[in-house]
Coordinates of C-alpha atoms in Angstrom, one line a residue:
X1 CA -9.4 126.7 35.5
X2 CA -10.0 127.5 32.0
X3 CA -13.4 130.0 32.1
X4 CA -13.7 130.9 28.5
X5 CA -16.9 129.4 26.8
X6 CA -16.0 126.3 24.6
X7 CA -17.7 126.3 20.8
X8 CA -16.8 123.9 18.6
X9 CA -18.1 123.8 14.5
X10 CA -20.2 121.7 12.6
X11 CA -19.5 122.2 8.8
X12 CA -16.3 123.8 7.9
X13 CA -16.3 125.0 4.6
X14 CA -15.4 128.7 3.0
X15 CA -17.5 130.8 5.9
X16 CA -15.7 128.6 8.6
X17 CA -12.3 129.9 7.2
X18 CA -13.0 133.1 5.9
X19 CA -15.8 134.5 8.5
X20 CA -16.3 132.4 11.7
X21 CA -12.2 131.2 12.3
X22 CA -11.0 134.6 12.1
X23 CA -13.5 136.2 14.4
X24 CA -13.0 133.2 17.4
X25 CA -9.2 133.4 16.8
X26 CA -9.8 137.5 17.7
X27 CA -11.9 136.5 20.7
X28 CA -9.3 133.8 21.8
X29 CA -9.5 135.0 25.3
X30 CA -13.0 134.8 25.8
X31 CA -13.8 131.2 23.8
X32 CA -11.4 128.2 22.8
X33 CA -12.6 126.8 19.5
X34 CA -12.1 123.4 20.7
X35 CA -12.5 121.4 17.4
X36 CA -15.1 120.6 14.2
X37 CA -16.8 118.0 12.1
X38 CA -18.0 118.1 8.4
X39 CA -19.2 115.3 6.0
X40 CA -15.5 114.9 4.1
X41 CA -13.4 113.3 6.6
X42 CA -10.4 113.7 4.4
X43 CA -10.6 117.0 3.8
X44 CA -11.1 118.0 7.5
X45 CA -8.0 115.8 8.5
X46 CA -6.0 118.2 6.4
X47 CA -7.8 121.1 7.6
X48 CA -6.9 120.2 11.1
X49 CA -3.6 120.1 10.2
X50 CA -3.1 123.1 8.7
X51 CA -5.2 124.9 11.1
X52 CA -4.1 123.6 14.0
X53 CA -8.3 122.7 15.2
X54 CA -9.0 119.2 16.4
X55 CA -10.9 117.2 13.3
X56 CA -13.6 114.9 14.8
X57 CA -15.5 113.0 12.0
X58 CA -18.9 112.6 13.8
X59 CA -21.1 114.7 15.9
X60 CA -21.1 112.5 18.6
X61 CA -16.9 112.0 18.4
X62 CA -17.1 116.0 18.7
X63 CA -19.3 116.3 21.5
X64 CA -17.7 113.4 23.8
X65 CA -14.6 114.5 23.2
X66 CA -14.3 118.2 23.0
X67 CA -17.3 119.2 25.2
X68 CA -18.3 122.2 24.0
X69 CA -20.6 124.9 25.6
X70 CA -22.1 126.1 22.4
X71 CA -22.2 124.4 18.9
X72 CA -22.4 126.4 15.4
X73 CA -23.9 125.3 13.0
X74 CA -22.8 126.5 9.5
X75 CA -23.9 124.1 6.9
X76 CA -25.7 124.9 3.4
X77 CA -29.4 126.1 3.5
X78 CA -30.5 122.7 1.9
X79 CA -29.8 120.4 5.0
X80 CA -29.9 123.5 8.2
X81 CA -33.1 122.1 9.3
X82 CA -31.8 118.5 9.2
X83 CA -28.4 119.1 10.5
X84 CA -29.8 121.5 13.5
X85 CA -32.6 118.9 14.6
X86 CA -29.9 115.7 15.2
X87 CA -28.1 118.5 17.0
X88 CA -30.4 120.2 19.3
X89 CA -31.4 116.6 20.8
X90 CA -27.1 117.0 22.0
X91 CA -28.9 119.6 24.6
X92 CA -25.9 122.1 23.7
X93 CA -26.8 125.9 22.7
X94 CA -26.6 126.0 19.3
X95 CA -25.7 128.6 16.9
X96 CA -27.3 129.2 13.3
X97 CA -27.6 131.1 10.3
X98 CA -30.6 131.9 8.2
X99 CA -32.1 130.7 6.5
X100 CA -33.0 127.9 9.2
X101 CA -35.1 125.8 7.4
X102 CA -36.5 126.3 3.5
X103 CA -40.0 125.0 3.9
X104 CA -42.3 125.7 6.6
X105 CA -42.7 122.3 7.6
X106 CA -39.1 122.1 8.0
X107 CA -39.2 125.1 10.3
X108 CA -41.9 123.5 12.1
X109 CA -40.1 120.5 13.0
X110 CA -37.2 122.2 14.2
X111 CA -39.4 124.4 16.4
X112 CA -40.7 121.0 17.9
X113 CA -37.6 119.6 18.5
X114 CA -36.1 122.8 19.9
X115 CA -38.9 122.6 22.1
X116 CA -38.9 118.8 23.1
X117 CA -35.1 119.3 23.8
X118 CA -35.8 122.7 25.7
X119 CA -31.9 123.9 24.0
X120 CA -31.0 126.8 23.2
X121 CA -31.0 128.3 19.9
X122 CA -29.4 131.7 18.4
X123 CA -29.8 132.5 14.7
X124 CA -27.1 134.7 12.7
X125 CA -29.1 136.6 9.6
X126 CA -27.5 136.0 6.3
X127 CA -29.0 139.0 4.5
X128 CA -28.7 137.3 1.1
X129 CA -31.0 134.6 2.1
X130 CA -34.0 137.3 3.0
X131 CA -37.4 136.9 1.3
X132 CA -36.8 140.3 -0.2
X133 CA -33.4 139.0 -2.0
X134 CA -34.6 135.6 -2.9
X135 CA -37.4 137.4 -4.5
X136 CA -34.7 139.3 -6.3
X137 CA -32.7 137.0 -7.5
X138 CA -36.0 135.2 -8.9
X139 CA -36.6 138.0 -11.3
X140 CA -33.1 138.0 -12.8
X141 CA -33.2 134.0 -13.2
X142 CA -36.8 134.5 -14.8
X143 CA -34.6 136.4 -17.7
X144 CA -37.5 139.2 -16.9
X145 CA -35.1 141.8 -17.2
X146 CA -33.0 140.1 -19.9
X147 CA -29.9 140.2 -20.1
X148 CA -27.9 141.6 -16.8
X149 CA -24.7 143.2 -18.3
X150 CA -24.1 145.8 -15.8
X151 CA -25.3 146.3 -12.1
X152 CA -25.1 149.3 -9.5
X153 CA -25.1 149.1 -6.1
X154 CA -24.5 152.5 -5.0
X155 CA -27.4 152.8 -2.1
X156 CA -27.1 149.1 -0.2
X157 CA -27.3 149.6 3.7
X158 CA -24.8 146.9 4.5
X159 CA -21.6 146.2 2.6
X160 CA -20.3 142.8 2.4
X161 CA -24.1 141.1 2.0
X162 CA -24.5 143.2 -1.0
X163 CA -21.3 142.1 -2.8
X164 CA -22.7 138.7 -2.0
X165 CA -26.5 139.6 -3.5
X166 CA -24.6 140.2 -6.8
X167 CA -23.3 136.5 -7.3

């Protein structure tokens, strides 16, 4: 019998392939990545082929099909909230990243559904996404500072979220 802990994906788009893929195919002998779903059908048919992951174009396909123990979510900002609510009422643990819901009565419905559902939740930090960098990137937009022609970032206390603050 198989004992490693079944996730599967919803969204798969450049952090899926570049961030989460990599780090389940290290940890191959502890979980089974046992398939994903995202709003293109097309392009996750072709991603399943080249990847080798079982495609399913619906949550619920995904979930009566591939069973999975734990579900991450990795979808953008805009629609976390929305996308984690339908999937909490699956009563799978779920995985997501920050930020989990932009307005507060966002996060409060998600609290109430996580609640009503009694799942449970994990949430990964995504450092660009903190208060203090969304405040950051404010200023430069406001044009504040004027033009941005050079930036240092010499004294940053973790490495690949500060590459990512510069975009």
């Amino acid at each position: 019998m198989d004992s490693r802990l079944r996730i599967a994906c919803i969204g798969a788009g450049r952090r899926f392939e570049t961030v989460y893929l990599p780090v389940l195919q290290k940890l191959s002998s502890r979980v089974e990545l046992v398939g994903f779903t995202r709003r293109q059908e097309t392009v996750g048919q072709e991603q399943s082929k080249r990847l080798g992951i079982p495609f399913y174009p619906t949550l619920d396909a995904l979930m009566g099909y591939a069973k999975p123990d734990v579900l991450l979510v990795m979808v953008p900002p805009k629609v976390n909230a929305e996308v984690t609510c339908v999937v909490v009422a699956k009563k799978c643990a779920v995985l997501i990243e920050t930020p989990v819901a932009l307005t507060l009565s966002q996060a409060e419905h998600l609290k109430s559904e996580v609640a009503k559902h009694g799942t449970v939740v994990g949430v990964m930090e995504q450092k660009p996404f903190l208060p203090l960098e969304e405040w950051k990137h404010e200023v430069i937009r406001s044009g504040l500072l004027g033009k941005i022609v050079t930036v240092a970032n010499d004294f940053r206390s973790y490495e690949y979220h500060a590459i990512a603050q510069l975009r």
